[in-house]
Amino acid sequence: MPDDIPVTGQDQVLQEKLLFDTARIFNRYTASDIDYQLIVERMAALSGAVFVLFNSFIKEENSFQSLAVTGDPVVLREAQQVLGINLPGYSWPSDLVLPLAQRKDTITLFPSLGAFPNMPRDLQINLDLLAKRFTAGKAAIVSIMHENKLYGDFLLIFYSDEDIKNRDLVAAYADLVSLLLLRVQAEFEAARQKSEIEAFFSISPD
């Protein structure tokens, strides 16, 4: 089967409308009110993924922290129990995720979750067992980058008989998310600097 299953006609129009509508929503977000759950749900709608995880890259800690996940809650609950993690909020080691997120291509497809490079053996075994139990198939890493600066990534998981859809729109959506994160980080930094300046002058002698 092809790696990308295109949509045509009315489906294509609806997906493009979804992307346009998302851009308008993102323009209204500030650093304090980003709806990360909406972000993963829109990625699932565009890509056809059955599970989507959004990870934010924390440069200071050199780690990836999961901020939102969408998918079957029963499957997610069992997967977390098997893996011994809690989502969202789990921090992934950078040596596992960073080589995937920094690849040249925005979208990197793998035949399964267990096929990721640098995967610890025990984690690989558990992921393969979960994949068989829940008929999971291909997985993809979608990098969230802007001008070679990494902001995070999406992990997409598909059922065994499905492939990624709307590849161009998925890449465009990742660009939208990177611009959103770039803007809110700049706003946060400007607010922090303003607070520091105000604090400095508040304690300065007359």
mmCIF file with all atom_site columns, C-alpha atoms in Angstrom:
data_model
loop_
_atom_site.group_PDB
_atom_site.id
_atom_site.type_symbol
_atom_site.label_atom_id
_atom_site.label_alt_id
_atom_site.label_comp_id
_atom_site.label_asym_id
_atom_site.label_entity_id
_atom_site.label_seq_id
_atom_site.pdbx_PDB_ins_code
_atom_site.Cartn_x
_atom_site.Cartn_y
_atom_site.Cartn_z
_atom_site.occupancy
_atom_site.B_iso_or_equiv
_atom_site.pdbx_formal_charge
_atom_site.auth_seq_id
_atom_site.auth_comp_id
_atom_site.auth_asym_id
_atom_site.auth_atom_id
_atom_site.pdbx_PDB_model_num
ATOM 1   C CA . MET A 1 1   ? 0.000   0.000  0.000  1.00 0.00 ? 1   MET A CA 1
ATOM 2   C CA . PRO A 1 2   ? 1.219   3.564  -0.576 1.00 0.00 ? 2   PRO A CA 1
ATOM 3   C CA . ASP A 1 3   ? 2.614   5.558  2.340  1.00 0.00 ? 3   ASP A CA 1
ATOM 4   C CA . ASP A 1 4   ? 0.173   8.385  1.645  1.00 0.00 ? 4   ASP A CA 1
ATOM 5   C CA . ILE A 1 5   ? -3.510  7.870  0.895  1.00 0.00 ? 5   ILE A CA 1
ATOM 6   C CA . PRO A 1 6   ? -4.817  11.077 -0.704 1.00 0.00 ? 6   PRO A CA 1
ATOM 7   C CA . VAL A 1 7   ? -8.309  12.419 -0.343 1.00 0.00 ? 7   VAL A CA 1
ATOM 8   C CA . THR A 1 8   ? -10.189 13.957 -3.221 1.00 0.00 ? 8   THR A CA 1
ATOM 9   C CA . GLY A 1 9   ? -13.255 16.068 -3.908 1.00 0.00 ? 9   GLY A CA 1
ATOM 10  C CA . GLN A 1 10  ? -15.382 16.961 -0.931 1.00 0.00 ? 10  GLN A CA 1
ATOM 11  C CA . ASP A 1 11  ? -13.030 15.282 1.563  1.00 0.00 ? 11  ASP A CA 1
ATOM 12  C CA . GLN A 1 12  ? -10.129 17.416 0.369  1.00 0.00 ? 12  GLN A CA 1
ATOM 13  C CA . VAL A 1 13  ? -12.186 20.600 0.716  1.00 0.00 ? 13  VAL A CA 1
ATOM 14  C CA . LEU A 1 14  ? -13.257 19.647 4.235  1.00 0.00 ? 14  LEU A CA 1
ATOM 15  C CA . GLN A 1 15  ? -9.671  18.918 5.308  1.00 0.00 ? 15  GLN A CA 1
ATOM 16  C CA . GLU A 1 16  ? -8.418  22.214 3.908  1.00 0.00 ? 16  GLU A CA 1
ATOM 17  C CA . LYS A 1 17  ? -11.275 24.024 5.665  1.00 0.00 ? 17  LYS A CA 1
ATOM 18  C CA . LEU A 1 18  ? -10.258 22.312 8.906  1.00 0.00 ? 18  LEU A CA 1
ATOM 19  C CA . LEU A 1 19  ? -6.695  23.565 8.453  1.00 0.00 ? 19  LEU A CA 1
ATOM 20  C CA . PHE A 1 20  ? -7.881  27.111 7.735  1.00 0.00 ? 20  PHE A CA 1
ATOM 21  C CA . ASP A 1 21  ? -10.209 27.064 10.732 1.00 0.00 ? 21  ASP A CA 1
ATOM 22  C CA . THR A 1 22  ? -7.364  25.813 12.940 1.00 0.00 ? 22  THR A CA 1
ATOM 23  C CA . ALA A 1 23  ? -5.126  28.682 11.816 1.00 0.00 ? 23  ALA A CA 1
ATOM 24  C CA . ARG A 1 24  ? -7.802  31.165 12.928 1.00 0.00 ? 24  ARG A CA 1
ATOM 25  C CA . ILE A 1 25  ? -8.076  29.443 16.317 1.00 0.00 ? 25  ILE A CA 1
ATOM 26  C CA . PHE A 1 26  ? -4.300  29.476 16.766 1.00 0.00 ? 26  PHE A CA 1
ATOM 27  C CA . ASN A 1 27  ? -4.208  33.224 16.102 1.00 0.00 ? 27  ASN A CA 1
ATOM 28  C CA . ARG A 1 28  ? -6.371  33.762 19.177 1.00 0.00 ? 28  ARG A CA 1
ATOM 29  C CA . TYR A 1 29  ? -4.229  31.673 21.520 1.00 0.00 ? 29  TYR A CA 1
ATOM 30  C CA . THR A 1 30  ? -1.919  33.194 24.109 1.00 0.00 ? 30  THR A CA 1
ATOM 31  C CA . ALA A 1 31  ? 0.757   31.461 26.160 1.00 0.00 ? 31  ALA A CA 1
ATOM 32  C CA . SER A 1 32  ? -1.738  30.859 28.979 1.00 0.00 ? 32  SER A CA 1
ATOM 33  C CA . ASP A 1 33  ? -4.659  29.380 27.044 1.00 0.00 ? 33  ASP A CA 1
ATOM 34  C CA . ILE A 1 34  ? -3.315  26.995 24.384 1.00 0.00 ? 34  ILE A CA 1
ATOM 35  C CA . ASP A 1 35  ? -5.653  24.016 24.012 1.00 0.00 ? 35  ASP A CA 1
ATOM 36  C CA . TYR A 1 36  ? -3.193  21.171 23.470 1.00 0.00 ? 36  TYR A CA 1
ATOM 37  C CA . GLN A 1 37  ? -6.024  18.640 23.384 1.00 0.00 ? 37  GLN A CA 1
ATOM 38  C CA . LEU A 1 38  ? -7.514  20.382 20.374 1.00 0.00 ? 38  LEU A CA 1
ATOM 39  C CA . ILE A 1 39  ? -4.075  20.353 18.745 1.00 0.00 ? 39  ILE A CA 1
ATOM 40  C CA . VAL A 1 40  ? -3.771  16.545 18.916 1.00 0.00 ? 40  VAL A CA 1
ATOM 41  C CA . GLU A 1 41  ? -7.406  15.979 17.928 1.00 0.00 ? 41  GLU A CA 1
ATOM 42  C CA . ARG A 1 42  ? -6.984  18.125 14.807 1.00 0.00 ? 42  ARG A CA 1
ATOM 43  C CA . MET A 1 43  ? -3.831  16.212 13.895 1.00 0.00 ? 43  MET A CA 1
ATOM 44  C CA . ALA A 1 44  ? -5.743  12.941 14.247 1.00 0.00 ? 44  ALA A CA 1
ATOM 45  C CA . ALA A 1 45  ? -8.514  14.264 11.989 1.00 0.00 ? 45  ALA A CA 1
ATOM 46  C CA . LEU A 1 46  ? -6.043  15.326 9.296  1.00 0.00 ? 46  LEU A CA 1
ATOM 47  C CA . SER A 1 47  ? -3.725  12.318 9.359  1.00 0.00 ? 47  SER A CA 1
ATOM 48  C CA . GLY A 1 48  ? -6.147  9.476  10.010 1.00 0.00 ? 48  GLY A CA 1
ATOM 49  C CA . ALA A 1 49  ? -4.070  8.361  13.003 1.00 0.00 ? 49  ALA A CA 1
ATOM 50  C CA . VAL A 1 50  ? -5.909  6.407  15.685 1.00 0.00 ? 50  VAL A CA 1
ATOM 51  C CA . PHE A 1 51  ? -3.586  7.739  18.395 1.00 0.00 ? 51  PHE A CA 1
ATOM 52  C CA . VAL A 1 52  ? -1.728  11.058 18.496 1.00 0.00 ? 52  VAL A CA 1
ATOM 53  C CA . LEU A 1 53  ? 0.748   12.220 21.140 1.00 0.00 ? 53  LEU A CA 1
ATOM 54  C CA . PHE A 1 54  ? 2.108   15.772 21.259 1.00 0.00 ? 54  PHE A CA 1
ATOM 55  C CA . ASN A 1 55  ? 5.554   16.194 22.812 1.00 0.00 ? 55  ASN A CA 1
ATOM 56  C CA . SER A 1 56  ? 7.132   19.554 23.644 1.00 0.00 ? 56  SER A CA 1
ATOM 57  C CA . PHE A 1 57  ? 10.918  19.833 23.460 1.00 0.00 ? 57  PHE A CA 1
ATOM 58  C CA . ILE A 1 58  ? 12.339  21.391 26.632 1.00 0.00 ? 58  ILE A CA 1
ATOM 59  C CA . LYS A 1 59  ? 15.780  22.599 25.603 1.00 0.00 ? 59  LYS A CA 1
ATOM 60  C CA . GLU A 1 60  ? 16.938  23.448 29.119 1.00 0.00 ? 60  GLU A CA 1
ATOM 61  C CA . GLU A 1 61  ? 16.260  19.882 30.279 1.00 0.00 ? 61  GLU A CA 1
ATOM 62  C CA . ASN A 1 62  ? 17.121  18.238 26.945 1.00 0.00 ? 62  ASN A CA 1
ATOM 63  C CA . SER A 1 63  ? 13.921  16.219 27.142 1.00 0.00 ? 63  SER A CA 1
ATOM 64  C CA . PHE A 1 64  ? 10.502  15.819 25.525 1.00 0.00 ? 64  PHE A CA 1
ATOM 65  C CA . GLN A 1 65  ? 7.405   16.213 27.684 1.00 0.00 ? 65  GLN A CA 1
ATOM 66  C CA . SER A 1 66  ? 4.051   14.867 26.522 1.00 0.00 ? 66  SER A CA 1
ATOM 67  C CA . LEU A 1 67  ? 1.413   17.608 26.711 1.00 0.00 ? 67  LEU A CA 1
ATOM 68  C CA . ALA A 1 68  ? -1.628  15.913 25.176 1.00 0.00 ? 68  ALA A CA 1
ATOM 69  C CA . VAL A 1 69  ? -2.787  12.580 23.777 1.00 0.00 ? 69  VAL A CA 1
ATOM 70  C CA . THR A 1 70  ? -5.888  11.415 21.960 1.00 0.00 ? 70  THR A CA 1
ATOM 71  C CA . GLY A 1 71  ? -7.156  7.924  21.201 1.00 0.00 ? 71  GLY A CA 1
ATOM 72  C CA . ASP A 1 72  ? -9.283  5.118  22.626 1.00 0.00 ? 72  ASP A CA 1
ATOM 73  C CA . PRO A 1 73  ? -9.208  5.710  26.408 1.00 0.00 ? 73  PRO A CA 1
ATOM 74  C CA . VAL A 1 74  ? -9.363  1.985  27.209 1.00 0.00 ? 74  VAL A CA 1
ATOM 75  C CA . VAL A 1 75  ? -6.352  1.244  25.009 1.00 0.00 ? 75  VAL A CA 1
ATOM 76  C CA . LEU A 1 76  ? -4.468  4.267  26.351 1.00 0.00 ? 76  LEU A CA 1
ATOM 77  C CA . ARG A 1 77  ? -5.088  3.202  29.937 1.00 0.00 ? 77  ARG A CA 1
ATOM 78  C CA . GLU A 1 78  ? -3.803  -0.329 29.355 1.00 0.00 ? 78  GLU A CA 1
ATOM 79  C CA . ALA A 1 79  ? -0.795  0.923  27.378 1.00 0.00 ? 79  ALA A CA 1
ATOM 80  C CA . GLN A 1 80  ? 0.182   3.256  30.209 1.00 0.00 ? 80  GLN A CA 1
ATOM 81  C CA . GLN A 1 81  ? -0.087  0.414  32.708 1.00 0.00 ? 81  GLN A CA 1
ATOM 82  C CA . VAL A 1 82  ? 2.087   -1.889 30.604 1.00 0.00 ? 82  VAL A CA 1
ATOM 83  C CA . LEU A 1 83  ? 4.701   0.800  29.957 1.00 0.00 ? 83  LEU A CA 1
ATOM 84  C CA . GLY A 1 84  ? 4.595   2.208  33.485 1.00 0.00 ? 84  GLY A CA 1
ATOM 85  C CA . ILE A 1 85  ? 4.039   5.812  32.356 1.00 0.00 ? 85  ILE A CA 1
ATOM 86  C CA . ASN A 1 86  ? 1.406   8.525  32.742 1.00 0.00 ? 86  ASN A CA 1
ATOM 87  C CA . LEU A 1 87  ? 0.149   10.550 29.794 1.00 0.00 ? 87  LEU A CA 1
ATOM 88  C CA . PRO A 1 88  ? 0.140   13.437 29.429 1.00 0.00 ? 88  PRO A CA 1
ATOM 89  C CA . GLY A 1 89  ? 3.030   14.688 31.542 1.00 0.00 ? 89  GLY A CA 1
ATOM 90  C CA . TYR A 1 90  ? 5.590   11.966 30.883 1.00 0.00 ? 90  TYR A CA 1
ATOM 91  C CA . SER A 1 91  ? 9.111   13.112 29.970 1.00 0.00 ? 91  SER A CA 1
ATOM 92  C CA . TRP A 1 92  ? 10.811  11.043 27.281 1.00 0.00 ? 92  TRP A CA 1
ATOM 93  C CA . PRO A 1 93  ? 14.618  10.679 27.250 1.00 0.00 ? 93  PRO A CA 1
ATOM 94  C CA . SER A 1 94  ? 16.157  12.835 24.543 1.00 0.00 ? 94  SER A CA 1
ATOM 95  C CA . ASP A 1 95  ? 18.442  10.049 23.293 1.00 0.00 ? 95  ASP A CA 1
ATOM 96  C CA . LEU A 1 96  ? 15.306  8.179  22.211 1.00 0.00 ? 96  LEU A CA 1
ATOM 97  C CA . VAL A 1 97  ? 13.253  11.018 20.702 1.00 0.00 ? 97  VAL A CA 1
ATOM 98  C CA . LEU A 1 98  ? 15.744  13.686 19.603 1.00 0.00 ? 98  LEU A CA 1
ATOM 99  C CA . PRO A 1 99  ? 17.298  11.698 16.704 1.00 0.00 ? 99  PRO A CA 1
ATOM 100 C CA . LEU A 1 100 ? 13.783  11.101 15.356 1.00 0.00 ? 100 LEU A CA 1
ATOM 101 C CA . ALA A 1 101 ? 12.534  14.674 15.704 1.00 0.00 ? 101 ALA A CA 1
ATOM 102 C CA . GLN A 1 102 ? 15.651  16.226 14.145 1.00 0.00 ? 102 GLN A CA 1
ATOM 103 C CA . ARG A 1 103 ? 15.469  14.295 10.893 1.00 0.00 ? 103 ARG A CA 1
ATOM 104 C CA . LYS A 1 104 ? 15.549  16.233 7.644  1.00 0.00 ? 104 LYS A CA 1
ATOM 105 C CA . ASP A 1 105 ? 12.031  15.249 6.622  1.00 0.00 ? 105 ASP A CA 1
ATOM 106 C CA . THR A 1 106 ? 9.098   16.659 8.562  1.00 0.00 ? 106 THR A CA 1
ATOM 107 C CA . ILE A 1 107 ? 7.353   13.264 8.465  1.00 0.00 ? 107 ILE A CA 1
ATOM 108 C CA . THR A 1 108 ? 9.182   10.000 9.130  1.00 0.00 ? 108 THR A CA 1
ATOM 109 C CA . LEU A 1 109 ? 7.263   6.734  8.796  1.00 0.00 ? 109 LEU A CA 1
ATOM 110 C CA . PHE A 1 110 ? 8.112   3.460  10.570 1.00 0.00 ? 110 PHE A CA 1
ATOM 111 C CA . PRO A 1 111 ? 6.587   0.012  10.093 1.00 0.00 ? 111 PRO A CA 1
ATOM 112 C CA . SER A 1 112 ? 5.797   -0.101 13.829 1.00 0.00 ? 112 SER A CA 1
ATOM 113 C CA . LEU A 1 113 ? 6.506   1.624  17.129 1.00 0.00 ? 113 LEU A CA 1
ATOM 114 C CA . GLY A 1 114 ? 9.055   -1.043 17.975 1.00 0.00 ? 114 GLY A CA 1
ATOM 115 C CA . ALA A 1 115 ? 11.000  -0.181 14.821 1.00 0.00 ? 115 ALA A CA 1
ATOM 116 C CA . PHE A 1 116 ? 12.200  3.168  16.159 1.00 0.00 ? 116 PHE A CA 1
ATOM 117 C CA . PRO A 1 117 ? 16.016  3.344  16.323 1.00 0.00 ? 117 PRO A CA 1
ATOM 118 C CA . ASN A 1 118 ? 17.756  3.455  19.726 1.00 0.00 ? 118 ASN A CA 1
ATOM 119 C CA . MET A 1 119 ? 14.770  1.690  21.293 1.00 0.00 ? 119 MET A CA 1
ATOM 120 C CA . PRO A 1 120 ? 15.624  -0.072 24.588 1.00 0.00 ? 120 PRO A CA 1
ATOM 121 C CA . ARG A 1 121 ? 14.988  -3.787 24.250 1.00 0.00 ? 121 ARG A CA 1
ATOM 122 C CA . ASP A 1 122 ? 12.464  -4.048 27.095 1.00 0.00 ? 122 ASP A CA 1
ATOM 123 C CA . LEU A 1 123 ? 10.494  -1.095 25.727 1.00 0.00 ? 123 LEU A CA 1
ATOM 124 C CA . GLN A 1 124 ? 10.564  -2.593 22.235 1.00 0.00 ? 124 GLN A CA 1
ATOM 125 C CA . ILE A 1 125 ? 9.159   -5.891 23.520 1.00 0.00 ? 125 ILE A CA 1
ATOM 126 C CA . ASN A 1 126 ? 6.337   -4.163 25.405 1.00 0.00 ? 126 ASN A CA 1
ATOM 127 C CA . LEU A 1 127 ? 5.445   -1.997 22.399 1.00 0.00 ? 127 LEU A CA 1
ATOM 128 C CA . ASP A 1 128 ? 5.374   -5.012 20.085 1.00 0.00 ? 128 ASP A CA 1
ATOM 129 C CA . LEU A 1 129 ? 3.071   -6.833 22.500 1.00 0.00 ? 129 LEU A CA 1
ATOM 130 C CA . LEU A 1 130 ? 0.733   -3.845 22.674 1.00 0.00 ? 130 LEU A CA 1
ATOM 131 C CA . ALA A 1 131 ? 0.770   -3.517 18.891 1.00 0.00 ? 131 ALA A CA 1
ATOM 132 C CA . LYS A 1 132 ? -0.322  -7.118 18.456 1.00 0.00 ? 132 LYS A CA 1
ATOM 133 C CA . ARG A 1 133 ? -3.022  -6.831 21.105 1.00 0.00 ? 133 ARG A CA 1
ATOM 134 C CA . PHE A 1 134 ? -4.576  -3.702 19.633 1.00 0.00 ? 134 PHE A CA 1
ATOM 135 C CA . THR A 1 135 ? -3.730  -4.316 15.932 1.00 0.00 ? 135 THR A CA 1
ATOM 136 C CA . ALA A 1 136 ? -1.517  -1.240 15.744 1.00 0.00 ? 136 ALA A CA 1
ATOM 137 C CA . GLY A 1 137 ? 0.537   -0.876 12.587 1.00 0.00 ? 137 GLY A CA 1
ATOM 138 C CA . LYS A 1 138 ? 2.624   1.938  11.206 1.00 0.00 ? 138 LYS A CA 1
ATOM 139 C CA . ALA A 1 139 ? 3.839   4.865  13.262 1.00 0.00 ? 139 ALA A CA 1
ATOM 140 C CA . ALA A 1 140 ? 5.102   8.285  12.278 1.00 0.00 ? 140 ALA A CA 1
ATOM 141 C CA . ILE A 1 141 ? 7.099   11.071 13.850 1.00 0.00 ? 141 ILE A CA 1
ATOM 142 C CA . VAL A 1 142 ? 6.063   14.531 12.669 1.00 0.00 ? 142 VAL A CA 1
ATOM 143 C CA . SER A 1 143 ? 8.669   17.118 13.624 1.00 0.00 ? 143 SER A CA 1
ATOM 144 C CA . ILE A 1 144 ? 7.628   20.569 14.800 1.00 0.00 ? 144 ILE A CA 1
ATOM 145 C CA . MET A 1 145 ? 10.419  22.876 13.663 1.00 0.00 ? 145 MET A CA 1
ATOM 146 C CA . HIS A 1 146 ? 10.874  26.437 12.425 1.00 0.00 ? 146 HIS A CA 1
ATOM 147 C CA . GLU A 1 147 ? 14.109  27.665 10.851 1.00 0.00 ? 147 GLU A CA 1
ATOM 148 C CA . ASN A 1 148 ? 15.941  24.619 12.213 1.00 0.00 ? 148 ASN A CA 1
ATOM 149 C CA . LYS A 1 149 ? 14.740  25.274 15.774 1.00 0.00 ? 149 LYS A CA 1
ATOM 150 C CA . LEU A 1 150 ? 13.007  22.276 17.313 1.00 0.00 ? 150 LEU A CA 1
ATOM 151 C CA . TYR A 1 151 ? 9.819   22.842 19.311 1.00 0.00 ? 151 TYR A CA 1
ATOM 152 C CA . GLY A 1 152 ? 8.607   19.263 19.654 1.00 0.00 ? 152 GLY A CA 1
ATOM 153 C CA . ASP A 1 153 ? 6.945   16.505 17.676 1.00 0.00 ? 153 ASP A CA 1
ATOM 154 C CA . PHE A 1 154 ? 3.818   14.478 17.118 1.00 0.00 ? 154 PHE A CA 1
ATOM 155 C CA . LEU A 1 155 ? 3.768   10.713 17.450 1.00 0.00 ? 155 LEU A CA 1
ATOM 156 C CA . LEU A 1 156 ? 1.119   9.192  15.186 1.00 0.00 ? 156 LEU A CA 1
ATOM 157 C CA . ILE A 1 157 ? -0.035  5.572  15.423 1.00 0.00 ? 157 ILE A CA 1
ATOM 158 C CA . PHE A 1 158 ? -2.227  3.854  12.841 1.00 0.00 ? 158 PHE A CA 1
ATOM 159 C CA . TYR A 1 159 ? -4.170  0.617  12.749 1.00 0.00 ? 159 TYR A CA 1
ATOM 160 C CA . SER A 1 160 ? -2.402  -2.231 10.927 1.00 0.00 ? 160 SER A CA 1
ATOM 161 C CA . ASP A 1 161 ? -4.415  -1.819 7.714  1.00 0.00 ? 161 ASP A CA 1
ATOM 162 C CA . GLU A 1 162 ? -4.121  1.979  7.507  1.00 0.00 ? 162 GLU A CA 1
ATOM 163 C CA . ASP A 1 163 ? -1.574  4.560  6.349  1.00 0.00 ? 163 ASP A CA 1
ATOM 164 C CA . ILE A 1 164 ? -1.060  8.254  6.830  1.00 0.00 ? 164 ILE A CA 1
ATOM 165 C CA . LYS A 1 165 ? -3.498  10.500 4.971  1.00 0.00 ? 165 LYS A CA 1
ATOM 166 C CA . ASN A 1 166 ? -3.118  14.058 3.688  1.00 0.00 ? 166 ASN A CA 1
ATOM 167 C CA . ARG A 1 167 ? 0.647   14.097 3.993  1.00 0.00 ? 167 ARG A CA 1
ATOM 168 C CA . ASP A 1 168 ? 0.988   17.648 2.653  1.00 0.00 ? 168 ASP A CA 1
ATOM 169 C CA . LEU A 1 169 ? -1.705  18.942 4.995  1.00 0.00 ? 169 LEU A CA 1
ATOM 170 C CA . VAL A 1 170 ? -0.113  17.139 7.953  1.00 0.00 ? 170 VAL A CA 1
ATOM 171 C CA . ALA A 1 171 ? 3.208   18.852 7.197  1.00 0.00 ? 171 ALA A CA 1
ATOM 172 C CA . ALA A 1 172 ? 1.427   22.207 6.830  1.00 0.00 ? 172 ALA A CA 1
ATOM 173 C CA . TYR A 1 173 ? -0.318  21.636 10.147 1.00 0.00 ? 173 TYR A CA 1
ATOM 174 C CA . ALA A 1 174 ? 3.017   20.937 11.862 1.00 0.00 ? 174 ALA A CA 1
ATOM 175 C CA . ASP A 1 175 ? 4.266   24.258 10.446 1.00 0.00 ? 175 ASP A CA 1
ATOM 176 C CA . LEU A 1 176 ? 1.200   26.012 11.896 1.00 0.00 ? 176 LEU A CA 1
ATOM 177 C CA . VAL A 1 177 ? 1.920   24.535 15.309 1.00 0.00 ? 177 VAL A CA 1
ATOM 178 C CA . SER A 1 178 ? 5.577   25.592 15.124 1.00 0.00 ? 178 SER A CA 1
ATOM 179 C CA . LEU A 1 179 ? 4.548   29.180 14.334 1.00 0.00 ? 179 LEU A CA 1
ATOM 180 C CA . LEU A 1 180 ? 2.089   29.138 17.227 1.00 0.00 ? 180 LEU A CA 1
ATOM 181 C CA . LEU A 1 181 ? 4.769   27.955 19.650 1.00 0.00 ? 181 LEU A CA 1
ATOM 182 C CA . LEU A 1 182 ? 7.271   30.464 18.264 1.00 0.00 ? 182 LEU A CA 1
ATOM 183 C CA . ARG A 1 183 ? 4.822   33.322 18.830 1.00 0.00 ? 183 ARG A CA 1
ATOM 184 C CA . VAL A 1 184 ? 3.744   32.361 22.341 1.00 0.00 ? 184 VAL A CA 1
ATOM 185 C CA . GLN A 1 185 ? 7.342   31.788 23.413 1.00 0.00 ? 185 GLN A CA 1
ATOM 186 C CA . ALA A 1 186 ? 8.221   35.281 22.164 1.00 0.00 ? 186 ALA A CA 1
ATOM 187 C CA . GLU A 1 187 ? 5.228   36.707 24.048 1.00 0.00 ? 187 GLU A CA 1
ATOM 188 C CA . PHE A 1 188 ? 6.230   34.844 27.194 1.00 0.00 ? 188 PHE A CA 1
ATOM 189 C CA . GLU A 1 189 ? 9.808   36.097 26.949 1.00 0.00 ? 189 GLU A CA 1
ATOM 190 C CA . ALA A 1 190 ? 8.646   39.694 26.397 1.00 0.00 ? 190 ALA A CA 1
ATOM 191 C CA . ALA A 1 191 ? 6.377   39.463 29.452 1.00 0.00 ? 191 ALA A CA 1
ATOM 192 C CA . ARG A 1 192 ? 9.213   38.019 31.534 1.00 0.00 ? 192 ARG A CA 1
ATOM 193 C CA . GLN A 1 193 ? 11.582  40.815 30.555 1.00 0.00 ? 193 GLN A CA 1
ATOM 194 C CA . LYS A 1 194 ? 8.920   43.435 31.278 1.00 0.00 ? 194 LYS A CA 1
ATOM 195 C CA . SER A 1 195 ? 8.347   41.929 34.720 1.00 0.00 ? 195 SER A CA 1
ATOM 196 C CA . GLU A 1 196 ? 12.070  41.975 35.482 1.00 0.00 ? 196 GLU A CA 1
ATOM 197 C CA . ILE A 1 197 ? 12.375  45.625 34.425 1.00 0.00 ? 197 ILE A CA 1
ATOM 198 C CA . GLU A 1 198 ? 9.390   46.634 36.519 1.00 0.00 ? 198 GLU A CA 1
ATOM 199 C CA . ALA A 1 199 ? 10.775  44.731 39.508 1.00 0.00 ? 199 ALA A CA 1
ATOM 200 C CA . PHE A 1 200 ? 14.159  46.438 39.096 1.00 0.00 ? 200 PHE A CA 1
ATOM 201 C CA . PHE A 1 201 ? 12.694  49.944 39.074 1.00 0.00 ? 201 PHE A CA 1
ATOM 202 C CA . SER A 1 202 ? 10.354  49.149 41.961 1.00 0.00 ? 202 SER A CA 1
ATOM 203 C CA . ILE A 1 203 ? 13.337  48.510 44.252 1.00 0.00 ? 203 ILE A CA 1
ATOM 204 C CA . SER A 1 204 ? 15.640  51.219 42.868 1.00 0.00 ? 204 SER A CA 1
ATOM 205 C CA . PRO A 1 205 ? 16.251  54.196 45.197 1.00 0.00 ? 205 PRO A CA 1
ATOM 206 C CA . ASP A 1 206 ? 14.550  57.469 44.234 1.00 0.00 ? 206 ASP A CA 1
#
